[in-house]
CSV table of C-alpha atoms in Angstrom, one decimal:
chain,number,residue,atom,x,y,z
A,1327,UNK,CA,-29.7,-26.5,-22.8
A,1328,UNK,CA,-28.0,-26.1,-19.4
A,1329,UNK,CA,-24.9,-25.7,-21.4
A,1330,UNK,CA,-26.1,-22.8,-24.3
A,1331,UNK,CA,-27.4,-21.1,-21.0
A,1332,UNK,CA,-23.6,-21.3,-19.1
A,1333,UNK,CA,-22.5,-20.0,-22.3
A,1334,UNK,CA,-25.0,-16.8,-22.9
A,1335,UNK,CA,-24.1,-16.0,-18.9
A,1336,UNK,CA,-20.3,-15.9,-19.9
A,1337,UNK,CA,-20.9,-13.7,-22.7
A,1338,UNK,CA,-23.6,-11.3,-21.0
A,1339,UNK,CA,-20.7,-11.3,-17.9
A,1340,UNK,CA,-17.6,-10.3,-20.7
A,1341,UNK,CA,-19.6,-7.7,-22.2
A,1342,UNK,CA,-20.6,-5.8,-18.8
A,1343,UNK,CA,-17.2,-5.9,-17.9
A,1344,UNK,CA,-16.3,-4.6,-21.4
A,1345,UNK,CA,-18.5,-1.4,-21.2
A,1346,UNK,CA,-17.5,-0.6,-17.8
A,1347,UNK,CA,-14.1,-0.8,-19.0
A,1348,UNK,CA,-14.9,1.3,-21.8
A,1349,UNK,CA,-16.8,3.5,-19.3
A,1350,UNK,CA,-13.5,4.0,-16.9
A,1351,UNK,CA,-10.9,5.0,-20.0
A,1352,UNK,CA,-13.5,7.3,-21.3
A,1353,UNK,CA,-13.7,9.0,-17.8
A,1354,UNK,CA,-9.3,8.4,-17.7
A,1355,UNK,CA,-9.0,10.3,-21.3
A,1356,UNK,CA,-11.5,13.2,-20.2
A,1357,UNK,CA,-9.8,13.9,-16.7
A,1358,UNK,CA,-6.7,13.7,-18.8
A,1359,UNK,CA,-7.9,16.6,-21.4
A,1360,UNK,CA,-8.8,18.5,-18.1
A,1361,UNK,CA,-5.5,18.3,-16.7
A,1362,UNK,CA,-4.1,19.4,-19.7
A,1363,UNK,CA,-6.2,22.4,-19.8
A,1364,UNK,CA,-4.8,23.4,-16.7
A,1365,UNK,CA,-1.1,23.1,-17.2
A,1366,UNK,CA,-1.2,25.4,-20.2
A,1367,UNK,CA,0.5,28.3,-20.1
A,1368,UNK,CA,-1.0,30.7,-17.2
A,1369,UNK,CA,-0.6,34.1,-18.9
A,1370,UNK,CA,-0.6,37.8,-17.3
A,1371,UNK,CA,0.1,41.1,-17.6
A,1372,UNK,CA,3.0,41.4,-15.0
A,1373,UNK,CA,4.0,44.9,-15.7
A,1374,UNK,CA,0.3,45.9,-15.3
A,1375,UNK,CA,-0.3,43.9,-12.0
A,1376,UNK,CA,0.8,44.9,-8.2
A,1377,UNK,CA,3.0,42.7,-6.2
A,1378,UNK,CA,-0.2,41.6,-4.3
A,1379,UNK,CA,-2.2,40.3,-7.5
A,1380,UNK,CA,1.5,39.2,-9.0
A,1381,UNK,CA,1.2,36.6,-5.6
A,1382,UNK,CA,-2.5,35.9,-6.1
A,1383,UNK,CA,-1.5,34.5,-9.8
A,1384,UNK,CA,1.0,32.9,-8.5
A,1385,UNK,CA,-1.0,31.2,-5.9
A,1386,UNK,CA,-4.0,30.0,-7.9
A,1387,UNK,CA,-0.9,28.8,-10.5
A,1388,UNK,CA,0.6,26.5,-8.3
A,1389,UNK,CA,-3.4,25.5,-6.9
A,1390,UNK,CA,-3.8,24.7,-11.2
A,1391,UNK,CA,-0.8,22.6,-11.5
A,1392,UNK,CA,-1.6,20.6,-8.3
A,1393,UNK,CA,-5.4,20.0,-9.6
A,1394,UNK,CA,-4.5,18.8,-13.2
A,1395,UNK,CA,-1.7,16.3,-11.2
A,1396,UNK,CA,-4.4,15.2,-9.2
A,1397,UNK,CA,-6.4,14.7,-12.7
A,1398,UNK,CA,-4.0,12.7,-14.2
A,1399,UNK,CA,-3.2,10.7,-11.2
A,1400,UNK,CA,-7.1,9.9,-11.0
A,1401,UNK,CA,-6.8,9.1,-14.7
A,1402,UNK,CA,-4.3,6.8,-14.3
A,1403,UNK,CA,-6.2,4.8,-11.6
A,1404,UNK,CA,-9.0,4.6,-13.9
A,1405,UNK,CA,-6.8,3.1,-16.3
A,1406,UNK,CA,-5.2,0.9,-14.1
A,1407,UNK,CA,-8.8,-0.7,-12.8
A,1408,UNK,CA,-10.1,-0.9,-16.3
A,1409,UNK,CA,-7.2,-3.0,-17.4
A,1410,UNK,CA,-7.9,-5.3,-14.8
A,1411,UNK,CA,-11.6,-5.9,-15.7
A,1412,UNK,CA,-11.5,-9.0,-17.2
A,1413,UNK,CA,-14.6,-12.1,-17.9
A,1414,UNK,CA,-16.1,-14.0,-15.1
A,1415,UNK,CA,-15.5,-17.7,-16.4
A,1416,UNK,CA,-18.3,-20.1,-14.9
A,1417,UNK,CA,-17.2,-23.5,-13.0
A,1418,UNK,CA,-17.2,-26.7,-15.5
A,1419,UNK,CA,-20.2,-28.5,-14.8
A,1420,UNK,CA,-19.0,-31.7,-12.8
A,1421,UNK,CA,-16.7,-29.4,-10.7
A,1422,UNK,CA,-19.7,-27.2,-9.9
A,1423,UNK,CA,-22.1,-30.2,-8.5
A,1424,UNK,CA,-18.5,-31.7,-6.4
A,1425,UNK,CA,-18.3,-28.5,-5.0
A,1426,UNK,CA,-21.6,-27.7,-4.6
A,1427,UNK,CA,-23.1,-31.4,-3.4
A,1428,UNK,CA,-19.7,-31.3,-0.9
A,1429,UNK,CA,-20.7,-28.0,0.8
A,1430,UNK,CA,-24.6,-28.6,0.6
A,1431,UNK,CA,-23.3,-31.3,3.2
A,1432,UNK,CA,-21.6,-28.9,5.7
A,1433,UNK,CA,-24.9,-26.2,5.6
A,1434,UNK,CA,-23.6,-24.1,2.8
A,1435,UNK,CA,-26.2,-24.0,-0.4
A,1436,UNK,CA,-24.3,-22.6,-3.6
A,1437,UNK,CA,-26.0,-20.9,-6.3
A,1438,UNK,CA,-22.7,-19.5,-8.3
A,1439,UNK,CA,-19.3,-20.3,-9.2
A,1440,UNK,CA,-17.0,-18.2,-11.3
A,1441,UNK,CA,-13.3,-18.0,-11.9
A,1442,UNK,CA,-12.4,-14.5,-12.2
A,1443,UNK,CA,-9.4,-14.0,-14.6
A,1444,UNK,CA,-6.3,-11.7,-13.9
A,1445,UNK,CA,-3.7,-10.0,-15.5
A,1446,UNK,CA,-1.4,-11.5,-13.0
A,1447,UNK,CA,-2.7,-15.2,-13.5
A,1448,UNK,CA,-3.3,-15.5,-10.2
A,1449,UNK,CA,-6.9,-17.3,-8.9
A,1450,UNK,CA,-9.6,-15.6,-7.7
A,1451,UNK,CA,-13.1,-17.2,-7.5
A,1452,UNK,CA,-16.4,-15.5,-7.0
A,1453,UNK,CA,-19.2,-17.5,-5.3
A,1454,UNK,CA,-22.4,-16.9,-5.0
A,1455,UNK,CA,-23.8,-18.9,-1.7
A,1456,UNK,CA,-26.0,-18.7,1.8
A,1457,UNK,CA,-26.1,-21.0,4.7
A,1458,UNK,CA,-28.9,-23.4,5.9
A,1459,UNK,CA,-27.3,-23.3,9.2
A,1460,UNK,CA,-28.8,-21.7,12.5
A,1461,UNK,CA,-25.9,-18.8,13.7
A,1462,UNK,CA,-24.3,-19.2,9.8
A,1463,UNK,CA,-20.7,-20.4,9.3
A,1464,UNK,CA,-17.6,-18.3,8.7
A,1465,UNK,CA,-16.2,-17.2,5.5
A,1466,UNK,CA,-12.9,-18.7,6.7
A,1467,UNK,CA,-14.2,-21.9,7.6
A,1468,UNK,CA,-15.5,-21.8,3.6
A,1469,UNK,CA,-12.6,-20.4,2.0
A,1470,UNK,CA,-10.8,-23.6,3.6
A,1471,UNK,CA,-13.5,-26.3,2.5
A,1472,UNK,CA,-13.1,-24.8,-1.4
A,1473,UNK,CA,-9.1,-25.0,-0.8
A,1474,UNK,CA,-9.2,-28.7,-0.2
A,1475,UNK,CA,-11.8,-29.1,-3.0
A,1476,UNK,CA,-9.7,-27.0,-5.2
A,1477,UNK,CA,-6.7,-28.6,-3.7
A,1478,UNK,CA,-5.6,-24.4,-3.7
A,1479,UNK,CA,-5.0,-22.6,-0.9
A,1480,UNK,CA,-7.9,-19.6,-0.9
A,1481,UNK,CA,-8.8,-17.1,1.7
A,1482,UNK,CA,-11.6,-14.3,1.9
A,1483,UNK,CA,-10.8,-11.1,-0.2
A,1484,UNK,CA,-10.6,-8.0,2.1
A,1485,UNK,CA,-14.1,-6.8,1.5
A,1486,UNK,CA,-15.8,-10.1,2.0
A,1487,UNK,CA,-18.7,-10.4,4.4
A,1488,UNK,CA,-16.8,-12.1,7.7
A,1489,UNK,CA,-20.2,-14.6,7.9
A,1490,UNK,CA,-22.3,-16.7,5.4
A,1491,UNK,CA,-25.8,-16.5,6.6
A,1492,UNK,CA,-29.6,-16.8,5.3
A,1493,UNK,CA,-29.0,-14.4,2.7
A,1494,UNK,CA,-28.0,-14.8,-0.7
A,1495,UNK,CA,-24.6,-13.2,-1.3
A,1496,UNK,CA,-21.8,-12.9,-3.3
A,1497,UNK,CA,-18.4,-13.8,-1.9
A,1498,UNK,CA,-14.8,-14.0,-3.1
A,1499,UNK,CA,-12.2,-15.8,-2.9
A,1500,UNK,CA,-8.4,-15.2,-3.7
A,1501,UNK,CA,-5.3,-17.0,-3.7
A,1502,UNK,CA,-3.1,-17.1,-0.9
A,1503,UNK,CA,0.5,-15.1,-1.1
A,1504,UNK,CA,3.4,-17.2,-0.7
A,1505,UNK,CA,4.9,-15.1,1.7
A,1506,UNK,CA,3.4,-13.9,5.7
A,1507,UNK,CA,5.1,-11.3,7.3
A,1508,UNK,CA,5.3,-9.9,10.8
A,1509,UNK,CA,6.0,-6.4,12.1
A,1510,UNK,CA,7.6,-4.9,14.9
A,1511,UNK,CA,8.6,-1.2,16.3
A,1512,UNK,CA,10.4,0.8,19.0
A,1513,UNK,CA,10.5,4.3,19.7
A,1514,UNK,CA,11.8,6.9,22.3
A,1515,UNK,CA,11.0,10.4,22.6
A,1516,UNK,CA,13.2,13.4,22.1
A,1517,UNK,CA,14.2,14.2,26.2
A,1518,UNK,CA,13.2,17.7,25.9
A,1519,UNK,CA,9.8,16.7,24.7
A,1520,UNK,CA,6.7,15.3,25.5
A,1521,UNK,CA,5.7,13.4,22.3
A,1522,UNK,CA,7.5,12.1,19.2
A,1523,UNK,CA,7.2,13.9,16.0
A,1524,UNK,CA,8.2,10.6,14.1
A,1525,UNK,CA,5.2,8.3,13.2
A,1526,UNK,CA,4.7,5.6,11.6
A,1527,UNK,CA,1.4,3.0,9.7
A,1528,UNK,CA,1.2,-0.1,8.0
A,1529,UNK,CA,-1.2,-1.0,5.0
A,1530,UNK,CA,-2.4,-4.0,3.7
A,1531,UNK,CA,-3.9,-3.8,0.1
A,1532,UNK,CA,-6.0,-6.2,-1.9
A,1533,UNK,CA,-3.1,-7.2,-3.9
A,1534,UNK,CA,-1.4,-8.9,-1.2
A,1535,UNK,CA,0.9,-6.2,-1.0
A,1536,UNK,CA,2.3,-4.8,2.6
A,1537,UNK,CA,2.9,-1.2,2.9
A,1538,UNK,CA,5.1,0.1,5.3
A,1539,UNK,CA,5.2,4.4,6.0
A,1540,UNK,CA,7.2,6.2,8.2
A,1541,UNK,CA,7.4,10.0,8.5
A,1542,UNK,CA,9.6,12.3,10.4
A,1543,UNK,CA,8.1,15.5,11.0
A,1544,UNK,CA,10.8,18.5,10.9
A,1545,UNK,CA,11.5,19.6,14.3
A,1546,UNK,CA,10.5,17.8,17.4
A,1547,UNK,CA,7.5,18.1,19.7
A,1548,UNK,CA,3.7,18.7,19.3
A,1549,UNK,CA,3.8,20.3,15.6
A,1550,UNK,CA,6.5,18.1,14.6
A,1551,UNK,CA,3.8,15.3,15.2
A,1552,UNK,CA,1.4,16.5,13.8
A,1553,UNK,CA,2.8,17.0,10.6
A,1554,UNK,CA,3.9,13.5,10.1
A,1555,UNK,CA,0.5,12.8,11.3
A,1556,UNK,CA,-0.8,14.8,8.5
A,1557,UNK,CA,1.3,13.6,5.7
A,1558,UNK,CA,0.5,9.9,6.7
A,1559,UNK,CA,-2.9,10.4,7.2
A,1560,UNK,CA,-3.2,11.8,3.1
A,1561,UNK,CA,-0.8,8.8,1.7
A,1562,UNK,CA,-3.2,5.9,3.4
A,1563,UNK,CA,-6.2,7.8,2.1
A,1564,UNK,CA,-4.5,8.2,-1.2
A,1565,UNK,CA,-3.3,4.2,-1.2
A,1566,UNK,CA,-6.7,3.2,0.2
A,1567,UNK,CA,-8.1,5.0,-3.4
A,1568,UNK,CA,-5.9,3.1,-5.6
A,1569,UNK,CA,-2.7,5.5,-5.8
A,1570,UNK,CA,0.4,3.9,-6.0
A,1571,UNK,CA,2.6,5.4,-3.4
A,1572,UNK,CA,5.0,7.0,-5.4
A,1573,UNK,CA,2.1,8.9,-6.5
A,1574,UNK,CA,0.3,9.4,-4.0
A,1575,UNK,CA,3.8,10.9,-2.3
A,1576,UNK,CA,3.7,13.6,-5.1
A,1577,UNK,CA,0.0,14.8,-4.6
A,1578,UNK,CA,0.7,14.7,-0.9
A,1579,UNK,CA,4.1,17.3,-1.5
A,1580,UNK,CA,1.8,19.6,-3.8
A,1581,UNK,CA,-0.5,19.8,-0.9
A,1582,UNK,CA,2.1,20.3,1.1
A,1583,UNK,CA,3.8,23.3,-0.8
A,1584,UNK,CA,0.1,25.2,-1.6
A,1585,UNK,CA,0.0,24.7,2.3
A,1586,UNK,CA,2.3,27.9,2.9
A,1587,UNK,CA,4.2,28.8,5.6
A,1588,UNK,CA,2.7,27.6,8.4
A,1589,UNK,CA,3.2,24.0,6.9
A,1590,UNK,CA,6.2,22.5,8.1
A,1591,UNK,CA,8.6,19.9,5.9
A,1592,UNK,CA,8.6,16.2,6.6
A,1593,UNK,CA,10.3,13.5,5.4
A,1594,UNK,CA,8.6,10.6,4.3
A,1595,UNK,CA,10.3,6.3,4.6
A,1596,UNK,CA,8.0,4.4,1.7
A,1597,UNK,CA,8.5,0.3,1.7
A,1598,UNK,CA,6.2,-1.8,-0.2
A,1599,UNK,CA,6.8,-5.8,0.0
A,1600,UNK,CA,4.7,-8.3,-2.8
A,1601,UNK,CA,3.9,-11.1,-0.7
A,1602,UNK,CA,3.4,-13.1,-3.9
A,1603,UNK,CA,6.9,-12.7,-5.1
A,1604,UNK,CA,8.8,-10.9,-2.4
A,1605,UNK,CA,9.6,-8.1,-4.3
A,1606,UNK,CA,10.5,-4.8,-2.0
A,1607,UNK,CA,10.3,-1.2,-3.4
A,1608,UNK,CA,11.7,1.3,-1.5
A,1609,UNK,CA,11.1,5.3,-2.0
A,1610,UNK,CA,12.9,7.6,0.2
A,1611,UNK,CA,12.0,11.5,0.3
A,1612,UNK,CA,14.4,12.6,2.8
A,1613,UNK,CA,14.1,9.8,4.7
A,1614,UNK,CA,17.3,8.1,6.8
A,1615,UNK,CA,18.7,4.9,5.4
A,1616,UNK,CA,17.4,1.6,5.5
A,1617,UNK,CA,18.6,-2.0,5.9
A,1618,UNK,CA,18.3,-5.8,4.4
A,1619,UNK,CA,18.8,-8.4,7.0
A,1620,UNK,CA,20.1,-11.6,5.8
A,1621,UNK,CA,21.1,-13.7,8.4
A,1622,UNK,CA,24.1,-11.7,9.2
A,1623,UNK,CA,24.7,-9.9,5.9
A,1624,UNK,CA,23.2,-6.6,6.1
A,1625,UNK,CA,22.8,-4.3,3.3
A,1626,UNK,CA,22.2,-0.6,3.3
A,1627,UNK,CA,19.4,0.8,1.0
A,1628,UNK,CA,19.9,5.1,0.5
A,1629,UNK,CA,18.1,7.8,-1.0
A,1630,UNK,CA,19.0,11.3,-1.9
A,1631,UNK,CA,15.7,13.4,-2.3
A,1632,UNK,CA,15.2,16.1,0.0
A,1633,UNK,CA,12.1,16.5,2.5
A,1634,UNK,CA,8.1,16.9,1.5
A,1635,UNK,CA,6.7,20.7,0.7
A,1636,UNK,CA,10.6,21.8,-0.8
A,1637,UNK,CA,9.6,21.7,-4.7
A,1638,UNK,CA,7.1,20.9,-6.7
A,1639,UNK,CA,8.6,17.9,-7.9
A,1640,UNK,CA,10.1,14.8,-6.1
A,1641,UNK,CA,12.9,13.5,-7.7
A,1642,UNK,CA,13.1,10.0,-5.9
A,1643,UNK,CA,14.2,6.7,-7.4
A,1644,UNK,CA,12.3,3.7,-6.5
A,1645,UNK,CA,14.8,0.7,-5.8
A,1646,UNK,CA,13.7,-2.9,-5.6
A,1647,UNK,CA,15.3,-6.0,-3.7
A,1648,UNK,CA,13.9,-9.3,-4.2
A,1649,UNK,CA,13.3,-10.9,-0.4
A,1650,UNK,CA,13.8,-14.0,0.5
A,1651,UNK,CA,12.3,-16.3,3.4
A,1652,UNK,CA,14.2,-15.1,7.2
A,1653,UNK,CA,14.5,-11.8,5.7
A,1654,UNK,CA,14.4,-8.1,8.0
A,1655,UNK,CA,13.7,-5.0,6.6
A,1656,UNK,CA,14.8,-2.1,9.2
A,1657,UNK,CA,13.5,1.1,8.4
A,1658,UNK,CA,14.3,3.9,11.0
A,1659,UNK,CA,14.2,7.6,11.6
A,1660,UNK,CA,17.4,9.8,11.2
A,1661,UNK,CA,17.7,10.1,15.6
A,1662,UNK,CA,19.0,6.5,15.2
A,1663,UNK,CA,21.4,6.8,12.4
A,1664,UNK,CA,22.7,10.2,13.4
A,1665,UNK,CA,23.1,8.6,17.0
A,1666,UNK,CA,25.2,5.9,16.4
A,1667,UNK,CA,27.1,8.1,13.8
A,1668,UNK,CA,27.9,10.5,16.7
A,1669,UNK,CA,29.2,7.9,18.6
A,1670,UNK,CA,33.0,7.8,18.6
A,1671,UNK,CA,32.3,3.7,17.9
A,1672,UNK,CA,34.5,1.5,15.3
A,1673,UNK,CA,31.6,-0.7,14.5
A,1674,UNK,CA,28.9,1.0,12.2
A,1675,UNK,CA,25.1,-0.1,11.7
A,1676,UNK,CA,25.5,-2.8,9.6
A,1677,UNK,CA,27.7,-4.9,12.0
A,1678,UNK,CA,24.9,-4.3,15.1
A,1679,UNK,CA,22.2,-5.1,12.6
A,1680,UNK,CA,23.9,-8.3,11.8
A,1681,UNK,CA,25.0,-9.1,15.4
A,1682,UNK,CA,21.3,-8.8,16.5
A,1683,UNK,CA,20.0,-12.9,17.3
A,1684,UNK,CA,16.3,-12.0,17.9
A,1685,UNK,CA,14.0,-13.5,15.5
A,1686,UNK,CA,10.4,-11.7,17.0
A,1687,UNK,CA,10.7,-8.1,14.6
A,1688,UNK,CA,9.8,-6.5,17.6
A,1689,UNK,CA,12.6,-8.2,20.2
A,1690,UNK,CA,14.8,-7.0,16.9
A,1691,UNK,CA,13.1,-3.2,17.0
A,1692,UNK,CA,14.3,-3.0,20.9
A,1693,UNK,CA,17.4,-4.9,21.0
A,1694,UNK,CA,18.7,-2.0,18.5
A,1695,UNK,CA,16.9,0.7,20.6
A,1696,UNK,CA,18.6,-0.1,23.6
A,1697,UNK,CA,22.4,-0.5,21.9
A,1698,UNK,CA,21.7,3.0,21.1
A,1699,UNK,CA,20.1,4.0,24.1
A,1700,UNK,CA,23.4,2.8,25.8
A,1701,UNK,CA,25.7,4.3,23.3
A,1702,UNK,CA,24.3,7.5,23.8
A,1703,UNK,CA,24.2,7.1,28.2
A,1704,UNK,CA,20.6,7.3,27.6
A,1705,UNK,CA,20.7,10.9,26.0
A,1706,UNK,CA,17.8,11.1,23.4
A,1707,UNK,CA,18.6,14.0,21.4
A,1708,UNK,CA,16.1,13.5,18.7
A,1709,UNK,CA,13.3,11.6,18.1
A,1710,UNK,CA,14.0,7.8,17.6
A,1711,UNK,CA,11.9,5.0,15.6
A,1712,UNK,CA,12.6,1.8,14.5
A,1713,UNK,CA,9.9,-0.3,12.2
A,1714,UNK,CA,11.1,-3.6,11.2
A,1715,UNK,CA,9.0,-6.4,9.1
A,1716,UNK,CA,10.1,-9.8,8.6
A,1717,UNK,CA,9.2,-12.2,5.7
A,1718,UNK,CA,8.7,-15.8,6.2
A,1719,UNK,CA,7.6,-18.6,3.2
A,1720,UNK,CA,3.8,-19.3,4.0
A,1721,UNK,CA,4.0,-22.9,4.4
């Protein structure tokens, strides 16, 4: 009986997932139809029209074409997160009551346990549990007890609760990346200026992927700053909603252009590690070069896009390295590269990157700063930042 009823749950569980699945590429096809609405052919009278309604059309043209983009960008997430709805599977029986009998013992009761399948084939577990003890017990402290059980190395999902207490609730549990890494920066302000216009944020995702942004706002100064501000501000909301960065970059440059004038252009550093694999993708809209640091091989990673808000289109290529354990990734605003450029030096970038000893990202963020700093006699002519992450085996 226990076992007809295990098997009704599973099916119930596979076909909820199923029509919400069928629910999200219903929504993805319709936004789709939309957006292709839109980008039909905006027809007018031109001969008929005066400059000033000429520019209207124009304007709520370009508004269309960044609406239906939007569309199909929200369409595509849709699709994305419907193809990753899969079946809940439940626990086998005699794994259940080990796991279940084990953590009755430390104060945890457990009503549920599922395996949750991916695409990706990596584990993720969702359990359904409450604590018997006074104060609760962390959701740490249980992802470890179900990794020696499991004999799997688990942690908490971003959205668990941190806490198991009295009440019934439903937690999960993925598996860990293979990879940890560490981040670091330096910066110095252009000496005419008060405030850097180059800024810079870091992302973790779900998908145990690191994302690494770094603008340059054109100019220097307050507005500089606040434009880089801006454009990184709309890429972590747009990442945070499910956008891939390269897309997200393109609905953030059609905001950028239907800004007008008073919008200033920025360039934008994208680098996005998989801590599962170590693959590195980097996009570069007008951003300076980066740099691989292996031991004390160095290699230079370029892109030859121009700045956010120019077009309408970005025309960036994504390149991918494959990171290994002890690697840097360097990724830095133009006031460094131009700097040491300007500097009548025989050694380039790459043979300071790989002279650098430091092993702390940050100590390695400095040490580079202040080689500059001293090639330069401490002029700062433009802004200067330095982001660096290093990637290390999770062992």
């Amino acid at each position: 009986m226990k076992k007809l009823f295990d098997e009704k749950k599973t099916e119930q569980v596979f076909l909820l997932s199923e029509y919400g699945r069928q629910k999200l590429l219903g929504y993805a096809d319709s936004f789709k139809e939309i957006a292709k609405t839109l980008e039909e052919e905006f027809k007018w009278e031109q001969g008929e029209q005066s400059r000033q309604s000429r520019i209207y059309n124009r304007k709520l043209w370009e508004n269309r074409c960044m609406l239906a983009e939007n569309l199909n960008e929200m369409a595509g997430v849709m699709a994305q997160v419907a193809g990753e709805v899969f079946s809940y599977k439940p626990f086998p029986e005699r794994l259940f009551r080990q796991i279940s009998q084990t953590l009755r013992a430390e104060g945890i009761l457990v009503k549920d346990l599922h395996y949750i399948s991916r695409r990706d084939g990596r584990t993720m577990i969702s359990a359904a549990m409450l604590s018997e003890k006074k104060g609760g017990i962390s959701v740490e402290n249980a992802a470890d007890m179900l990794s020696v059980l499991m004999d799997l190395r688990l942690v908490p999902s971003m959205n668990c609760y941190y806490y198991i207490d009295a009440s019934l609730r439903n937690y999960t549990f993925i598996e860990e990346a293979g990879f940890v890494v560490l981040t670091g920066a330096a910066k110095a302000v252009k000496e005419t200026e008060a405030k850097s216009g180059d800024n810079y944020t870091v992302l973790e995702s779900e998908k145990g992927k690191i994302t690494l942004l770094l603008s340059d706002g054109m100019g220097s100064g307050e507005k500089a700053s606040q434009d880089s501000e801006t454009v990184l501000d709309l890429m972590e909301k747009l990442i945070e909603a499910g956008y891939k960065p390269g897309a997200a970059a393109n609905l953030v440059n059609s905001a950028l252009i239907t800004g007008g004038e008073e919008q200033n252009m920025s360039t934008l550093d994208i680098c996005e590690v998989d801590l599962y694999d170590g693959i590195c993708e980097f996009i570069k809209i007008g951003a300076a070069a980066s740099f691989i640091k292996r031991g004390h091989m160095v290699e230079q990673i370029s892109g030859g896009s121009l700045p956010l808000g120019i077009f309408k289109g970005i025309e960036s290529d994504c390149i991918r390295r494959r990171l290994i354990d002890g690697d840097y990734v360097f990724l830095m605003s133009d006031g460094i590269v131009d700097a040491i450029e300007d500097c009548d030096y025989k050694e380039d970038i790459c043979e300071i990157l790989g002279a650098l000893e430091q092993e702390n990202p940050r100590e390695l963020a400095e040490a580079l700063l202040q080689i500059v700093l001293r090639k330069t006699k401490g002029h700062i002519r433009d802004d200067m930042t330095i982001l660096v992450f290093g990637l290390w085996e999770n062992v």
